Amino acid sequence: MENPRMIAFAQTAKTIIKQLERRNMEGYFCETSADAVELVRKLVPAGASIAWGGTQTFGETGVKSMLEAGDYRMFDRSKATTPEQTHETILQQLASDCFFMSANAITRKGELVNIDGNSNRLACLLYGPREVFVLVGMNKVVEDVDAGIKRIHTMACPPNAARLHTDTPCERTGTCGNCHEPGCMCCNVVVTRHSRETGRIKVILIAEDLGF
């Protein structure tokens, strides 16, 4: 018997991918993380420089492990031991061949909705890396931008705050406090509604619950 959940996901993804094309972005649908790994393996050329922003999905899917084991140059800021090294790695990431991230939410109309604190992730989405791969679990699909921001405040920020120990209201109470505290994760809100460079942004929709 066919899986009704998978059928629905595939139809939703088809709708979103059509909208992404209208916005000059490429869209793909994978039923599993393993399928996404194989898709990325085909899309990323050997020898490419690889970078990524703060993303649980990159690791959860197995894409990160596959790239680390392959013939690629990895710009990993977690290996930096000083602020200067961290800054230098982020600058390298801006000039990378392939940048990996997730989206905090994606609308049915194909808009990417993201909120960030440090914002190096959003900087690379907007400009710099030759290609941007956005790995998105179907749990992040929302109706519109307002729903996306609400999802981020209620579903993404609290667990991220707990993971990063930001000592912000969303960590202390589990609810966004619209704060201006030092650890604020909502410094910049970015809605990507169109890409000037055809195919630079590649959105891979995965029929799993991934990330926050």
GROMACS .gro file of C-alpha atoms in nm:
model
  212
    1MET     CA    1   0.000   0.000   0.000
    2GLU     CA    2   0.129   0.344  -0.086
    3ASN     CA    3   0.217   0.576   0.202
    4PRO     CA    4  -0.043   0.858   0.212
    5ARG     CA    5   0.194   1.080   0.410
    6MET     CA    6   0.465   1.042   0.145
    7ILE     CA    7   0.216   1.106  -0.135
    8ALA     CA    8   0.108   1.429   0.035
    9PHE     CA    9   0.468   1.537   0.094
   10ALA     CA   10   0.555   1.472  -0.270
   11GLN     CA   11   0.259   1.677  -0.392
   12THR     CA   12   0.341   1.965  -0.156
   13ALA     CA   13   0.705   1.953  -0.265
   14LYS     CA   14   0.598   1.958  -0.631
   15THR     CA   15   0.398   2.275  -0.567
   16ILE     CA   16   0.688   2.441  -0.383
   17ILE     CA   17   0.943   2.341  -0.648
   18LYS     CA   18   0.730   2.502  -0.919
   19GLN     CA   19   0.721   2.822  -0.712
   20LEU     CA   20   1.099   2.805  -0.657
   21GLU     CA   21   1.152   2.788  -1.033
   22ARG     CA   22   0.948   3.107  -1.072
   23ARG     CA   23   1.180   3.265  -0.815
   24ASN     CA   24   1.494   3.159  -1.006
   25MET     CA   25   1.585   2.888  -0.753
   26GLU     CA   26   1.620   2.514  -0.810
   27GLY     CA   27   1.411   2.269  -0.612
   28TYR     CA   28   1.447   1.897  -0.545
   29PHE     CA   29   1.249   1.643  -0.345
   30CYS     CA   30   1.398   1.347  -0.161
   31GLU     CA   31   1.196   1.088   0.028
   32THR     CA   32   1.481   1.015   0.271
   33SER     CA   33   1.801   1.167   0.404
   34ALA     CA   34   1.992   0.889   0.229
   35ASP     CA   35   1.843   1.007  -0.102
   36ALA     CA   36   1.952   1.362  -0.019
   37VAL     CA   37   2.307   1.242   0.046
   38GLU     CA   38   2.320   1.078  -0.296
   39LEU     CA   39   2.172   1.385  -0.465
   40VAL     CA   40   2.434   1.612  -0.307
   41ARG     CA   41   2.706   1.367  -0.408
   42LYS     CA   42   2.594   1.407  -0.771
   43LEU     CA   43   2.558   1.787  -0.757
   44VAL     CA   44   2.884   1.878  -0.582
   45PRO     CA   45   3.202   1.831  -0.792
   46ALA     CA   46   3.512   1.669  -0.646
   47GLY     CA   47   3.763   1.919  -0.511
   48ALA     CA   48   3.499   2.182  -0.430
   49SER     CA   49   3.541   2.394  -0.120
   50ILE     CA   50   3.261   2.333   0.130
   51ALA     CA   51   3.123   2.558   0.405
   52TRP     CA   52   2.814   2.561   0.622
   53GLY     CA   53   2.629   2.776   0.870
   54GLY     CA   54   2.466   2.681   1.196
   55THR     CA   55   2.250   2.386   1.092
   56GLN     CA   56   2.137   2.067   1.264
   57THR     CA   57   1.995   1.931   0.940
   58PHE     CA   58   2.336   1.922   0.769
   59GLY     CA   59   2.454   1.670   1.026
   60GLU     CA   60   2.129   1.482   1.078
   61THR     CA   61   2.092   1.393   0.710
   62GLY     CA   62   2.444   1.249   0.682
   63VAL     CA   63   2.538   1.504   0.414
   64LYS     CA   64   2.811   1.651   0.635
   65SER     CA   65   2.969   1.310   0.704
   66MET     CA   66   2.964   1.221   0.335
   67LEU     CA   67   3.139   1.544   0.238
   68GLU     CA   68   3.395   1.514   0.519
   69ALA     CA   69   3.486   1.167   0.393
   70GLY     CA   70   3.512   1.278   0.031
   71ASP     CA   71   3.750   1.472  -0.190
   72TYR     CA   72   3.649   1.820  -0.075
   73ARG     CA   73   3.805   2.116   0.107
   74MET     CA   74   3.611   2.179   0.428
   75PHE     CA   75   3.600   2.526   0.586
   76ASP     CA   76   3.501   2.431   0.942
   77ARG     CA   77   3.487   2.725   1.184
   78SER     CA   78   3.431   2.490   1.480
   79LYS     CA   79   3.798   2.396   1.453
   80ALA     CA   80   3.912   2.756   1.511
   81THR     CA   81   4.079   2.810   1.848
   82THR     CA   82   4.084   3.191   1.854
   83PRO     CA   83   3.839   3.468   1.753
   84GLU     CA   84   4.084   3.565   1.480
   85GLN     CA   85   4.080   3.214   1.333
   86THR     CA   86   3.702   3.206   1.349
   87HIS     CA   87   3.682   3.535   1.160
   88GLU     CA   88   3.929   3.412   0.899
   89THR     CA   89   3.730   3.091   0.845
   90ILE     CA   90   3.408   3.286   0.801
   91LEU     CA   91   3.577   3.497   0.534
   92GLN     CA   92   3.685   3.174   0.361
   93GLN     CA   93   3.327   3.049   0.379
   94LEU     CA   94   3.207   3.359   0.197
   95ALA     CA   95   3.431   3.261  -0.095
   96SER     CA   96   3.346   2.889  -0.089
   97ASP     CA   97   3.221   2.690  -0.387
   98CYS     CA   98   2.931   2.531  -0.199
   99PHE     CA   99   2.762   2.658   0.116
  100PHE     CA  100   2.521   2.437   0.311
  101MET     CA  101   2.245   2.551   0.542
  102SER     CA  102   1.885   2.482   0.627
  103ALA     CA  103   1.595   2.725   0.636
  104ASN     CA  104   1.404   2.812   0.950
  105ALA     CA  105   1.089   2.790   0.739
  106ILE     CA  106   0.980   2.768   0.376
  107THR     CA  107   0.642   2.882   0.251
  108ARG     CA  108   0.422   2.699   0.005
  109LYS     CA  109   0.496   2.986  -0.234
  110GLY     CA  110   0.868   2.907  -0.225
  111GLU     CA  111   0.987   3.186   0.003
  112LEU     CA  112   1.275   3.109   0.243
  113VAL     CA  113   1.228   3.256   0.590
  114ASN     CA  114   1.530   3.286   0.819
  115ILE     CA  115   1.619   3.456   1.147
  116ASP     CA  116   1.979   3.473   1.266
  117GLY     CA  117   2.194   3.617   1.542
  118ASN     CA  118   2.557   3.610   1.429
  119SER     CA  119   2.425   3.620   1.071
  120ASN     CA  120   2.725   3.472   0.891
  121ARG     CA  121   2.480   3.205   0.768
  122LEU     CA  122   2.252   3.467   0.616
  123ALA     CA  123   2.546   3.660   0.473
  124CYS     CA  124   2.647   3.351   0.274
  125LEU     CA  125   2.290   3.291   0.162
  126LEU     CA  126   2.266   3.644   0.027
  127TYR     CA  127   2.604   3.681  -0.138
  128GLY     CA  128   2.942   3.511  -0.176
  129PRO     CA  129   2.947   3.132  -0.218
  130ARG     CA  130   2.907   3.011  -0.575
  131GLU     CA  131   2.624   2.775  -0.484
  132VAL     CA  132   2.399   2.755  -0.177
  133PHE     CA  133   2.237   2.424  -0.081
  134VAL     CA  134   1.936   2.460   0.149
  135LEU     CA  135   1.842   2.128   0.313
  136VAL     CA  136   1.486   2.147   0.446
  137GLY     CA  137   1.275   1.889   0.626
  138MET     CA  138   0.907   1.896   0.532
  139ASN     CA  139   0.833   1.985   0.896
  140LYS     CA  140   0.943   2.339   0.811
  141VAL     CA  141   0.680   2.402   0.541
  142VAL     CA  142   0.442   2.684   0.638
  143GLU     CA  143   0.159   2.870   0.469
  144ASP     CA  144   0.315   3.218   0.449
  145VAL     CA  145   0.593   3.443   0.581
  146ASP     CA  146   0.402   3.542   0.897
  147ALA     CA  147   0.350   3.174   0.978
  148GLY     CA  148   0.719   3.117   0.913
  149ILE     CA  149   0.826   3.382   1.162
  150LYS     CA  150   0.579   3.246   1.417
  151ARG     CA  151   0.718   2.897   1.365
  152ILE     CA  152   1.071   3.026   1.423
  153HIS     CA  153   0.980   3.203   1.746
  154THR     CA  154   0.789   2.906   1.886
  155MET     CA  155   0.953   2.596   1.734
  156ALA     CA  156   1.307   2.690   1.632
  157CYS     CA  157   1.445   2.952   1.869
  158PRO     CA  158   1.371   2.782   2.204
  159PRO     CA  159   1.554   2.453   2.127
  160ASN     CA  160   1.833   2.641   1.950
  161ALA     CA  161   1.871   2.866   2.253
  162ALA     CA  162   1.889   2.559   2.477
  163ARG     CA  163   2.153   2.408   2.246
  164LEU     CA  164   2.364   2.725   2.233
  165HIS     CA  165   2.300   2.842   2.593
  166THR     CA  166   2.212   3.196   2.486
  167ASP     CA  167   2.061   3.297   2.822
  168THR     CA  168   1.777   3.472   2.638
  169PRO     CA  169   1.403   3.468   2.721
  170CYS     CA  170   1.345   3.189   2.468
  171GLU     CA  171   1.591   2.970   2.659
  172ARG     CA  172   1.465   3.069   3.005
  173THR     CA  173   1.091   3.052   2.930
  174GLY     CA  174   1.057   2.864   2.600
  175THR     CA  175   0.888   3.167   2.448
  176CYS     CA  176   1.026   3.451   2.236
  177GLY     CA  177   1.056   3.773   2.438
  178ASN     CA  178   1.140   3.999   2.142
  179CYS     CA  179   1.460   4.071   2.335
  180HIS     CA  180   1.765   4.290   2.284
  181GLU     CA  181   1.992   4.080   2.504
  182PRO     CA  182   2.359   4.002   2.420
  183GLY     CA  183   2.275   3.649   2.308
  184CYS     CA  184   1.979   3.753   2.092
  185MET     CA  185   1.929   3.510   1.802
  186CYS     CA  186   1.677   3.729   1.617
  187CYS     CA  187   1.911   4.009   1.508
  188ASN     CA  188   1.826   3.979   1.140
  189VAL     CA  189   1.514   3.856   0.964
  190VAL     CA  190   1.557   3.765   0.597
  191VAL     CA  191   1.292   3.658   0.347
  192THR     CA  192   1.438   3.526   0.023
  193ARG     CA  193   1.171   3.579  -0.241
  194HIS     CA  194   1.388   3.576  -0.556
  195SER     CA  195   1.743   3.496  -0.668
  196ARG     CA  196   1.907   3.705  -0.936
  197GLU     CA  197   2.154   3.426  -1.016
  198THR     CA  198   1.971   3.140  -1.184
  199GLY     CA  199   2.016   2.815  -0.991
  200ARG     CA  200   2.260   2.954  -0.736
  201ILE     CA  201   2.022   2.860  -0.455
  202LYS     CA  202   1.927   2.492  -0.455
  203VAL     CA  203   1.653   2.386  -0.214
  204ILE     CA  204   1.640   2.016  -0.126
  205LEU     CA  205   1.310   1.922   0.039
  206ILE     CA  206   1.331   1.602   0.245
  207ALA     CA  207   1.027   1.407   0.363
  208GLU     CA  208   1.149   1.382   0.722
  209ASP     CA  209   1.134   1.587   1.040
  210LEU     CA  210   1.476   1.754   1.047
  211GLY     CA  211   1.637   2.032   1.249
  212PHE     CA  212   1.449   2.284   1.460
   0.00000   0.00000   0.00000
